[in-house]
Short mmCIF file of C-alpha atoms (C1' of nucleotides) in Angstrom, two decimals:
data_model
loop_
_atom_site.label_atom_id
_atom_site.label_comp_id
_atom_site.label_asym_id
_atom_site.label_seq_id
_atom_site.Cartn_x
_atom_site.Cartn_y
_atom_site.Cartn_z
CA MET A 166 23.61 24.28 15.85
CA GLN A 167 20.10 25.49 16.36
CA ILE A 168 17.06 23.41 15.71
CA TYR A 169 16.04 24.98 12.43
CA GLU A 170 19.51 24.57 11.02
CA GLU A 171 19.60 21.00 12.22
CA LEU A 172 16.31 20.17 10.56
CA LYS A 173 17.61 21.68 7.41
CA ALA A 174 20.88 19.78 7.60
CA ARG A 175 18.97 16.57 8.07
CA GLY A 176 17.06 17.28 4.92
CA LEU A 177 13.73 17.30 6.69
CA ILE A 178 12.46 20.63 5.48
CA ALA A 179 10.77 20.66 2.11
CA GLN A 180 8.90 23.95 1.84
CA VAL A 181 8.30 26.88 4.15
CA THR A 182 6.07 29.91 3.89
CA ASP A 183 8.50 32.39 5.43
CA GLU A 184 11.92 31.07 6.25
CA ALA A 185 13.24 33.97 8.32
CA GLU A 186 10.16 34.16 10.48
CA ILE A 187 9.91 30.42 10.99
CA ARG A 188 13.55 30.12 11.92
CA GLU A 189 13.11 32.87 14.45
CA LEU A 190 10.04 31.27 16.02
CA VAL A 191 11.33 27.74 16.10
CA ASN A 192 14.82 28.50 17.32
CA ASN A 193 13.47 30.53 20.19
CA GLY A 194 10.84 28.06 21.24
CA LYS A 195 8.04 30.42 20.39
CA ALA A 196 6.15 28.20 18.04
CA THR A 197 2.95 26.43 18.86
CA PHE A 198 2.60 24.08 15.97
CA TYR A 199 0.30 21.32 14.94
CA ILE A 200 0.54 18.26 12.79
CA GLY A 201 -2.57 16.48 11.65
CA PHE A 202 -3.02 12.73 11.56
CA ASP A 203 -5.85 11.20 9.62
CA PRO A 204 -7.22 8.09 11.25
CA THR A 205 -7.33 5.99 8.10
CA ALA A 206 -6.01 2.85 9.78
CA ASP A 207 -5.77 1.41 13.24
CA SER A 208 -2.05 1.97 13.52
CA LEU A 209 0.45 4.66 12.70
CA HIS A 210 3.07 3.90 10.09
CA VAL A 211 6.48 5.10 9.11
CA GLY A 212 5.23 8.30 7.51
CA HIS A 213 3.60 9.29 10.78
CA PHE A 214 6.74 8.34 12.57
CA MET A 215 8.68 11.06 10.81
CA ALA A 216 6.11 13.57 11.89
CA LEU A 217 6.28 12.35 15.45
CA CYS A 218 10.05 12.65 15.43
CA LEU A 219 9.76 16.17 14.18
CA MET A 220 7.38 16.98 16.98
CA LYS A 221 9.81 15.55 19.42
CA ARG A 222 12.74 17.49 18.07
CA LEU A 223 10.82 20.70 18.17
CA GLN A 224 9.49 19.98 21.59
CA MET A 225 13.02 19.46 22.83
CA ALA A 226 13.82 22.87 21.45
CA GLY A 227 11.12 24.39 23.61
CA ASN A 228 8.23 24.60 21.19
CA ARG A 229 4.74 23.42 21.94
CA PRO A 230 3.36 20.65 19.76
CA ILE A 231 -0.26 19.88 19.12
CA ALA A 232 -1.14 16.53 17.69
CA LEU A 233 -4.37 16.87 15.83
CA ILE A 234 -6.28 13.71 15.19
CA GLY A 235 -8.57 14.00 12.23
CA GLY A 236 -11.67 12.48 13.73
CA GLY A 237 -13.73 15.01 11.82
CA THR A 238 -11.79 15.21 8.57
CA GLY A 239 -11.80 11.43 8.56
CA TYR A 240 -15.41 11.65 7.50
CA ILE A 241 -14.33 13.30 4.30
CA GLY A 242 -11.00 11.83 3.25
CA ASP A 243 -7.97 13.58 1.87
CA PRO A 244 -7.74 13.37 -1.91
CA SER A 245 -4.08 14.49 -2.02
CA GLY A 246 -1.92 12.18 -4.02
CA ARG A 247 -4.62 9.63 -4.46
CA THR A 248 -6.02 8.44 -7.71
CA ASP A 249 -9.23 7.00 -6.38
CA MET A 250 -11.74 7.96 -3.77
CA ARG A 251 -11.34 6.57 -0.32
CA SER A 252 -14.06 4.34 0.86
CA MET A 253 -16.09 6.05 3.53
CA MET A 254 -15.35 5.01 7.05
CA THR A 255 -18.02 4.49 9.62
CA ALA A 256 -18.11 6.59 12.77
CA GLU A 257 -17.11 3.56 14.84
CA THR A 258 -14.07 2.81 12.71
CA ILE A 259 -12.95 6.39 12.90
CA GLN A 260 -13.30 6.45 16.65
CA HIS A 261 -11.49 3.15 17.00
CA ASN A 262 -8.62 4.38 14.86
CA CYS A 263 -8.39 7.62 16.80
CA ASP A 264 -8.06 5.68 20.02
CA CYS A 265 -5.32 3.50 18.58
CA PHE A 266 -3.42 6.54 17.35
CA LYS A 267 -3.64 8.15 20.71
CA LYS A 268 -2.15 5.16 22.45
CA GLN A 269 0.75 4.93 20.06
CA MET A 270 1.54 8.60 20.13
CA GLU A 271 1.75 8.67 23.86
CA ARG A 272 4.81 6.51 23.62
CA PHE A 273 6.72 9.14 21.69
CA ILE A 274 5.49 12.47 22.82
CA GLU A 275 4.90 13.74 26.30
CA PHE A 276 1.41 15.07 26.62
CA GLY A 277 0.09 17.18 29.43
CA GLU A 278 -0.13 20.68 30.86
CA ASP A 279 2.45 22.94 29.20
CA LYS A 280 3.63 19.95 27.24
CA ALA A 281 2.19 18.58 24.07
CA LEU A 282 -1.52 18.74 23.41
CA MET A 283 -3.68 16.28 21.68
CA VAL A 284 -6.92 17.40 20.14
CA ASN A 285 -9.49 15.92 17.83
CA ASN A 286 -11.04 18.07 15.15
CA ALA A 287 -14.27 16.13 15.45
CA ASP A 288 -14.85 18.32 18.50
CA TRP A 289 -15.41 21.36 16.38
CA LEU A 290 -15.92 20.19 12.81
CA LEU A 291 -18.89 17.97 13.50
CA LYS A 292 -20.74 20.82 15.12
CA LEU A 293 -20.47 23.10 12.13
CA ASN A 294 -23.57 24.14 10.31
CA TYR A 295 -23.35 24.18 6.56
CA VAL A 296 -24.76 27.62 5.84
CA ASP A 297 -22.97 29.23 8.76
CA LEU A 298 -19.70 27.76 7.62
CA LEU A 299 -20.21 28.98 4.11
CA ARG A 300 -20.92 32.47 5.38
CA GLU A 301 -17.98 32.37 7.73
CA VAL A 302 -15.21 31.12 5.50
CA GLY A 303 -16.69 30.41 2.09
CA ALA A 304 -15.77 33.76 0.66
CA CYS A 305 -12.11 33.24 1.58
CA PHE A 306 -11.60 30.37 -0.79
CA SER A 307 -11.15 30.87 -4.48
CA VAL A 308 -12.31 27.88 -6.43
CA ASN A 309 -10.04 28.96 -9.24
CA ASN A 310 -7.06 28.72 -6.92
CA MET A 311 -8.16 25.50 -5.39
CA LEU A 312 -8.45 23.87 -8.77
CA ARG A 313 -4.89 24.85 -9.50
CA ALA A 314 -3.68 23.26 -6.28
CA GLU A 315 -1.20 20.45 -6.67
CA CYS A 316 -3.14 18.16 -4.39
CA TYR A 317 -6.08 18.05 -6.76
CA LYS A 318 -4.13 17.77 -10.00
CA GLN A 319 -4.15 14.02 -10.19
CA ARG A 320 -7.77 13.89 -9.32
CA MET A 321 -8.74 16.46 -11.92
CA GLU A 322 -7.97 13.87 -14.54
CA LYS A 323 -9.92 11.07 -12.96
CA GLY A 324 -12.68 12.95 -11.26
CA LEU A 325 -12.96 14.54 -7.88
CA SER A 326 -16.10 14.56 -5.82
CA PHE A 327 -17.37 17.64 -4.06
CA LEU A 328 -17.00 15.75 -0.81
CA GLU A 329 -13.27 15.42 -1.14
CA PHE A 330 -12.90 18.84 -2.66
CA ASN A 331 -13.95 20.15 0.72
CA TYR A 332 -11.10 18.49 2.53
CA MET A 333 -8.91 21.52 2.05
CA ILE A 334 -11.54 23.74 3.59
CA MET A 335 -11.88 21.52 6.61
CA GLN A 336 -8.14 21.41 7.13
CA SER A 337 -7.87 25.15 6.72
CA TYR A 338 -10.65 25.59 9.22
CA ASP A 339 -8.73 23.47 11.72
CA PHE A 340 -5.77 25.77 11.54
CA TYR A 341 -7.99 28.83 11.75
CA HIS A 342 -9.78 27.39 14.74
CA MET A 343 -6.65 26.40 16.62
CA PHE A 344 -4.98 29.69 15.81
CA GLN A 345 -7.70 31.40 17.74
CA THR A 346 -8.34 28.94 20.53
CA LEU A 347 -4.90 27.51 21.19
CA GLY A 348 -2.58 30.16 19.83
CA CYS A 349 -1.35 27.74 17.24
CA ASN A 350 0.78 29.73 14.82
CA MET A 351 2.35 27.07 12.68
CA GLN A 352 1.44 23.93 10.85
CA PHE A 353 3.67 21.08 9.79
CA GLY A 354 2.83 18.22 7.54
CA GLY A 355 3.94 15.99 4.73
CA ASP A 356 4.94 17.72 1.56
CA ASP A 357 1.79 16.43 -0.10
CA GLN A 358 -0.14 18.60 2.32
CA TRP A 359 1.38 21.85 1.10
CA SER A 360 -1.65 23.22 -0.67
CA ASN A 361 -3.99 22.24 2.13
CA MET A 362 -1.72 24.02 4.57
CA LEU A 363 -1.54 27.15 2.50
CA GLY A 364 -5.31 27.15 2.55
CA GLY A 365 -5.07 27.55 6.30
CA THR A 366 -2.55 30.37 6.39
CA GLU A 367 -4.52 32.14 3.71
CA LEU A 368 -7.75 31.80 5.65
CA ILE A 369 -6.16 33.18 8.80
CA ARG A 370 -4.72 36.09 6.88
CA ARG A 371 -8.03 36.93 5.27
CA LYS A 372 -10.25 36.45 8.28
CA LEU A 373 -8.01 37.75 11.01
CA GLY A 374 -5.43 39.76 9.15
CA LYS A 375 -2.68 37.87 10.98
CA ASP A 376 0.23 35.75 9.84
CA ALA A 377 0.49 32.06 10.45
CA TYR A 378 3.16 29.80 9.04
CA ALA A 379 3.44 26.45 7.40
CA MET A 380 6.30 24.10 6.80
CA THR A 381 6.35 20.75 5.10
CA ILE A 382 8.50 17.74 5.80
CA THR A 383 10.26 16.08 2.91
CA LEU A 384 8.52 12.89 1.97
CA LEU A 385 10.81 9.96 2.46
CA MET A 386 11.36 8.57 -0.99
CA ASN A 387 13.77 5.88 -2.05
CA SER A 388 16.15 6.34 -4.91
CA GLU A 389 13.52 5.02 -7.30
CA GLY A 390 11.14 7.77 -6.31
CA LYS A 391 8.76 5.57 -4.42
CA LYS A 392 7.46 6.37 -0.98
CA MET A 393 9.37 4.51 1.66
CA GLY A 394 7.69 2.58 4.39
CA LYS A 395 5.64 0.55 1.99
CA THR A 396 6.03 -3.06 1.14
CA ALA A 397 4.17 -5.14 -1.38
CA SER A 398 1.85 -6.30 1.36
CA GLY A 399 1.20 -2.81 2.70
CA ALA A 400 2.63 -0.25 5.03
CA VAL A 401 5.32 -0.80 7.60
CA TRP A 402 3.35 -0.32 10.81
CA LEU A 403 4.48 0.85 14.19
CA ASP A 404 2.13 -1.53 15.93
CA PRO A 405 4.16 -4.65 16.79
CA ASN A 406 1.12 -6.81 16.15
CA LYS A 407 0.86 -5.59 12.59
CA THR A 408 4.57 -5.42 11.81
CA SER A 409 6.74 -7.41 14.18
CA PRO A 410 9.88 -5.74 15.54
CA TYR A 411 11.93 -8.27 13.61
CA ASP A 412 10.19 -7.44 10.33
CA PHE A 413 10.48 -3.77 11.13
CA TYR A 414 14.19 -4.20 11.70
CA GLN A 415 14.56 -6.18 8.50
CA TYR A 416 12.77 -3.54 6.47
CA TRP A 417 15.42 -0.99 7.35
CA ARG A 418 18.22 -3.48 7.23
CA ASN A 419 17.32 -4.02 3.57
CA VAL A 420 17.08 -0.47 2.26
CA GLY A 421 19.07 0.26 -0.87
CA ASP A 422 22.63 1.57 -0.67
CA ALA A 423 21.59 4.88 -2.07
CA ASP A 424 19.04 5.45 0.65
CA VAL A 425 20.78 4.48 3.89
CA LEU A 426 22.42 7.75 4.75
CA LYS A 427 19.36 9.74 3.88
CA CYS A 428 17.30 7.57 6.18
CA ILE A 429 19.75 7.81 9.03
CA ARG A 430 19.88 11.54 8.68
CA MET A 431 16.16 12.04 8.49
CA LEU A 432 14.86 9.42 10.86
CA THR A 433 17.33 8.84 13.64
CA PHE A 434 18.48 11.09 16.44
CA LEU A 435 22.14 10.29 15.92
CA PRO A 436 24.29 13.43 16.08
CA LEU A 437 24.95 14.93 12.69
CA GLU A 438 28.73 14.75 13.10
CA GLN A 439 28.48 11.02 13.42
CA VAL A 440 26.25 10.81 10.38
CA ASP A 441 28.62 12.93 8.37
CA GLU A 442 31.41 10.48 9.09
CA MET A 443 29.37 7.69 7.63
CA ASP A 444 28.93 9.70 4.48
CA SER A 445 32.24 8.49 3.15
CA TRP A 446 31.38 4.84 3.60
CA GLU A 447 30.79 2.84 0.51
CA GLY A 448 30.40 -0.66 -0.82
CA ALA A 449 29.98 -3.42 1.69
CA GLN A 450 30.76 -1.02 4.49
CA LEU A 451 27.31 0.38 4.00
CA ASN A 452 26.02 -2.81 5.51
CA THR A 453 27.18 -1.50 8.85
CA ALA A 454 25.29 1.69 8.24
CA LYS A 455 22.17 -0.30 7.47
CA GLU A 456 22.57 -2.18 10.70
CA ILE A 457 22.84 1.07 12.59
CA LEU A 458 19.78 2.45 10.86
CA ALA A 459 17.73 -0.64 11.57
CA TYR A 460 18.84 -0.81 15.17
CA GLU A 461 18.26 2.84 15.92
CA LEU A 462 14.80 2.90 14.43
CA THR A 463 13.70 -0.32 16.05
CA LYS A 464 14.92 1.09 19.33
CA LEU A 465 12.93 4.28 18.88
CA VAL A 466 9.76 2.50 17.96
CA HIS A 467 9.86 -0.70 19.97
CA GLY A 468 12.39 0.01 22.70
CA GLU A 469 15.96 -1.05 23.29
CA ALA A 470 15.20 -4.61 24.36
CA GLU A 471 13.27 -5.39 21.20
CA ALA A 472 15.94 -3.78 19.07
CA GLU A 473 18.62 -5.96 20.66
CA LYS A 474 16.52 -9.03 20.10
CA ALA A 475 15.83 -8.22 16.48
CA GLN A 476 19.45 -7.48 15.82
CA GLU A 477 20.68 -10.66 17.46
CA THR A 478 18.15 -12.73 15.61
CA ALA A 479 19.07 -11.18 12.30
CA ARG A 480 22.78 -11.56 12.89
CA GLY A 481 22.31 -15.12 14.01
CA LEU A 482 20.28 -16.08 11.01
CA PHE A 483 22.32 -14.36 8.37
CA ALA A 484 25.78 -14.88 9.73
CA GLY A 485 24.86 -18.48 10.32
CA GLY A 486 24.95 -20.44 13.50
CA GLY A 487 23.43 -17.96 15.88
CA ASP A 488 20.38 -18.40 17.97
CA ALA A 489 17.03 -18.58 16.35
CA ALA A 490 15.03 -17.88 19.46
CA ASN A 491 13.40 -14.68 18.30
CA MET A 492 12.49 -15.43 14.76
CA PRO A 493 8.83 -15.48 13.82
CA CYS A 494 7.33 -18.73 14.94
CA THR A 495 4.21 -20.71 14.22
CA LYS A 496 2.95 -23.10 16.83
CA LEU A 497 1.59 -26.30 15.39
CA SER A 498 -0.91 -28.53 17.04
CA ARG A 499 -1.53 -32.25 16.80
CA ALA A 500 -4.45 -31.56 14.54
CA ASP A 501 -2.10 -30.18 11.90
CA PHE A 502 -0.58 -33.57 11.48
CA GLU A 503 -2.14 -36.18 9.36
CA GLY A 504 -1.47 -39.40 11.14
CA ASP A 505 1.95 -38.75 12.48
CA SER A 506 3.38 -36.59 9.75
CA ILE A 507 3.14 -33.21 8.14
CA ASP A 508 4.33 -32.65 4.60
CA ILE A 509 6.35 -29.72 3.40
CA LEU A 510 3.55 -28.11 1.41
CA THR A 511 1.12 -28.11 4.30
CA LEU A 512 3.83 -26.86 6.59
CA LEU A 513 4.61 -23.88 4.36
CA VAL A 514 0.97 -22.93 4.14
CA LYS A 515 0.40 -23.38 7.87
CA CYS A 516 3.28 -21.05 8.63
CA GLY A 517 1.88 -18.43 6.33
CA LEU A 518 4.94 -18.60 4.12
CA CYS A 519 2.82 -19.53 1.12
CA ALA A 520 -0.71 -18.53 0.30
CA SER A 521 -1.66 -21.81 -1.31
CA LYS A 522 -0.38 -25.29 -1.81
CA GLY A 523 0.23 -24.55 -5.44
CA GLU A 524 2.51 -21.73 -4.50
CA ALA A 525 4.26 -23.93 -1.98
CA ARG A 526 4.71 -26.63 -4.60
CA ARG A 527 6.34 -24.19 -6.99
CA LEU A 528 8.54 -22.80 -4.31
CA VAL A 529 9.84 -26.22 -3.38
CA GLN A 530 10.29 -27.29 -6.98
CA GLN A 531 12.23 -24.14 -7.72
CA GLY A 532 14.56 -24.82 -4.85
CA GLY A 533 13.48 -21.99 -2.59
CA VAL A 534 12.99 -23.90 0.61
CA THR A 535 15.48 -24.96 3.23
CA VAL A 536 14.60 -26.76 6.42
CA ASP A 537 17.17 -26.96 9.20
CA GLY A 538 19.88 -26.02 6.76
CA GLN A 539 18.94 -28.74 4.28
CA LYS A 540 17.52 -27.82 0.92
CA VAL A 541 14.17 -29.44 0.34
CA GLY A 542 13.47 -30.18 -3.29
CA ASP A 543 10.98 -32.98 -2.90
CA ILE A 544 7.36 -31.97 -2.55
CA GLU A 545 6.68 -35.22 -0.76
CA ALA A 546 9.06 -34.46 2.07
CA ALA A 547 7.43 -34.83 5.45
CA TRP A 548 8.21 -34.84 9.14
CA SER A 549 6.80 -36.60 12.12
CA CYS A 550 5.44 -35.08 15.29
CA LYS A 551 8.60 -35.90 17.10
CA ASP A 552 10.72 -34.04 14.55
CA CYS A 553 8.81 -30.87 15.23
CA CYS A 554 9.00 -30.99 19.01
CA GLY A 555 11.70 -29.43 21.11
CA GLU A 556 13.62 -27.04 18.93
CA GLY A 557 11.09 -27.23 16.15
CA LYS A 558 11.92 -26.84 12.50
CA VAL A 559 13.61 -23.79 11.08
CA ILE A 560 12.25 -23.10 7.63
CA LYS A 561 14.01 -20.72 5.31
CA LYS A 562 12.06 -19.39 2.37
CA GLY A 563 14.18 -17.80 -0.27
CA LYS A 564 17.18 -15.96 1.00
CA LYS A 565 15.80 -13.90 3.76
CA VAL A 566 12.63 -15.22 5.25
CA TYR A 567 13.14 -17.35 8.32
CA HIS A 568 10.35 -18.99 10.19
CA LYS A 569 10.13 -21.56 12.90
CA ALA A 570 7.49 -24.24 13.18
CA LEU A 571 7.09 -25.82 16.55
CA LEU A 572 4.85 -28.51 17.94
CA GLU A 573 4.11 -27.98 21.60
CA GLU A 574 2.83 -30.84 23.62
"C1'" G B 121 -31.70 16.66 -17.89
"C1'" G B 122 -29.85 14.69 -23.02
"C1'" G B 123 -26.20 11.72 -25.75
"C1'" G B 124 -21.96 8.38 -25.93
"C1'" G B 125 -18.42 4.91 -23.78
"C1'" A B 126 -16.37 1.57 -20.12
"C1'" A B 127 -16.21 -2.49 -16.24
"C1'" U B 128 -11.22 -8.63 -17.65
"C1'" U B 129 -6.74 -11.99 -12.93
"C1'" C B 130 -2.46 -7.92 -7.71
"C1'" C B 131 -2.19 -3.32 -11.18
"C1'" A B 132 -2.25 -1.54 -16.24
"C1'" G B 133 -4.15 -3.53 -20.52
"C1'" A B 134 -5.24 -7.26 -25.05
"C1'" G B 135 -9.10 -10.56 -25.96
"C1'" C B 136 -12.21 -13.56 -33.30
"C1'" G B 137 -19.10 -17.37 -30.16
"C1'" G B 138 -15.44 -22.93 -29.35
"C1'" U B 139 -8.29 -24.04 -29.94
"C1'" C B 140 -9.23 -19.05 -23.03
"C1'" A B 141 -7.02 -20.01 -16.75
"C1'" A B 142 -7.29 -15.71 -20.85
"C1'" A B 143 -1.73 -11.99 -24.96
"C1'" U B 144 1.71 -8.20 -23.28
"C1'" G B 145 3.88 -4.96 -19.63
"C1'" G B 146 4.50 -3.75 -14.47
"C1'" G B 147 4.51 -5.74 -9.65
"C1'" G B 148 5.16 -10.22 -6.57
"C1'" C B 149 7.74 -14.88 -5.57
"C1'" A B 150 11.91 -18.09 -6.52
"C1'" G B 151 16.88 -19.43 -8.98
"C1'" A B 152 21.95 -17.59 -10.66
"C1'" C B 153 25.35 -13.51 -9.45
"C1'" U B 154 26.25 -10.62 -4.73
"C1'" G B 155 27.21 -7.46 0.54
"C1'" U B 156 20.56 -9.51 3.84
"C1'" A B 157 22.13 -3.59 -1.59
"C1'" A B 158 21.35 -2.19 -6.74
"C1'" A B 159 21.60 -3.77 -11.78
"C1'" U B 160 21.30 -8.05 -14.92
"C1'" C B 161 19.76 -12.89 -16.66
"C1'" U B 162 16.30 -17.31 -15.91
"C1'" G B 163 11.91 -19.57 -14.15
"C1'" U B 164 7.16 -18.73 -12.09
"C1'" U B 165 2.62 -16.01 -10.94
"C1'" G B 166 -6.38 -18.77 -10.14
"C1'" U B 167 -7.46 -23.30 -6.81
"C1'" C B 168 -7.01 -28.46 -5.92
"C1'" A B 169 -6.21 -34.83 -5.31
"C1'" C B 170 -1.35 -30.73 -10.82
"C1'" U B 171 -0.45 -35.43 -17.87
"C1'" G B 172 -6.49 -34.37 -14.90
"C1'" A B 173 -10.42 -31.73 -12.56
"C1'" C B 174 -12.69 -27.35 -10.67
"C1'" U B 175 -13.96 -21.94 -10.02
"C1'" U B 176 -13.04 -17.01 -12.55
"C1'" C B 177 -13.76 -11.82 -16.93
"C1'" G B 178 -19.04 -5.75 -12.47
"C1'" G B 179 -24.35 -8.19 -10.98
"C1'" U B 180 -28.87 -10.93 -12.47
"C1'" G B 181 -31.38 -13.40 -16.09
"C1'" G B 182 -31.58 -14.99 -21.38
"C1'" U B 183 -29.98 -16.81 -26.56
"C1'" U B 184 -26.73 -21.13 -27.87
"C1'" C B 185 -24.60 -27.86 -28.28
"C1'" G B 186 -21.07 -24.10 -26.37
"C1'" A B 187 -20.52 -17.11 -23.71
"C1'" A B 188 -15.15 -13.00 -21.12
"C1'" U B 189 -17.21 -12.46 -26.22
"C1'" C B 190 -24.30 -11.95 -28.34
"C1'" C B 191 -29.24 -9.90 -25.97
"C1'" A B 192 -32.14 -7.60 -21.71
"C1'" C B 193 -32.23 -5.35 -17.15
"C1'" C B 194 -29.43 -3.58 -12.89
"C1'" U B 195 -24.99 -1.39 -10.48
"C1'" U B 196 -20.73 1.64 -10.72
"C1'" C B 197 -17.41 4.82 -13.30
"C1'" C B 198 -15.77 8.04 -17.32
"C1'" C B 199 -16.54 11.50 -21.48
"C1'" C B 200 -19.42 15.15 -24.36
"C1'" C B 201 -23.68 18.65 -24.43
"C1'" A B 202 -26.87 21.53 -20.88
#
RNA sequence: GGGGGAAUUCCAGAGCGGUCAAAUGGGGCAGACUGUAAAUCUGUUGUCACUGACUUCGGUGGUUCGAAUCCACCUUCCCCCA
């Protein structure tokens, strides 16, 4: 099966400008394509991960990837799919984020001569002169068309500033620029980027009279139509300091039944035949599929050793008995103890399991806390220093959150 | 440039000068049921020394015994006209 067909079978392709032409280019390794990453945070997240995987797949098929970091577009902010304006980032923040991105990407994609390229659009965008730019490309954009673009729809109701309105022009300019300087003939991106990407192909056609192509990746949605890779407390990050490998593993281990296969297909590199076999699984058997998904992804992002650890920890905790060595752990100090003891409420707050004592109190009263396998229902419960030494205390909050508190002397 | 309206807790959105830590919905958290799933039902959801006290309703002042509620100014946003 060729690469284009595989991408299609995995459900990764959402929209394309010219299917026949793109298939031809991609399958024969003739595409030089770029994907843009906006440095809005200091770590990549799951959405970026899909894009990185796509780059990798295409690179393996002989195509040349360009990772474009939006150091320049970061000054403007993409309004697509947002209901409010982004807060403006300072130059330092943008630079810091770009650096972080670069480091993380290097783990997935091979950069170098005749391999993947990494460029930053700050290098050309920041040099642009307003009037020159208007004269150069301004005539190629129809405001009428832009206003119709899907990416501005939501914002048309709430209000869209001129600043953000220009995002599409900047992105189009990137494509135009790289088409000429790097021979970049294709752009990939999230499906929410479709109109921005069309802006680019359109600009190239008008200015240069040549064809360039665009293809979008299906956004990973769960069965409820929400973007995946988000939790209540924010995105699922690839940076182990922001989302630990264990939490990362657990996120995928807990996806809904309806979403497992889709995730495996889209995110992992498991051969399609193997995935197709899993298609017939149902009921509790899907738990195995979830384990595979979680393991595979953790392995891709954090490496095999971390994946093993996360899996063992999870199995140990949930199947009972097993070792608790790798669960998240908070180290206590003598100062945390009042006299010789620490009470349950303080302990929960110290471990970050509860935001306040009030919350901890409720949790305990509602029977949501277990320590060392014993349910704790008394808010007065307390332990001494000695209790917390050695193996420490294993606290279980609710059904799934395990945490260890340890006093080291 | 002119006119009008809005800002409330994680979000949306009620809120009569005292009975307002503030309706309702969503989300979150927990309990029951389960398969570490979904659905459902129940409880809970400002902080603390939790029968009590304290700090909140864009900001700053003011009126009042008493202000989320009234007044002034400021800030931000939206709408209409140009």
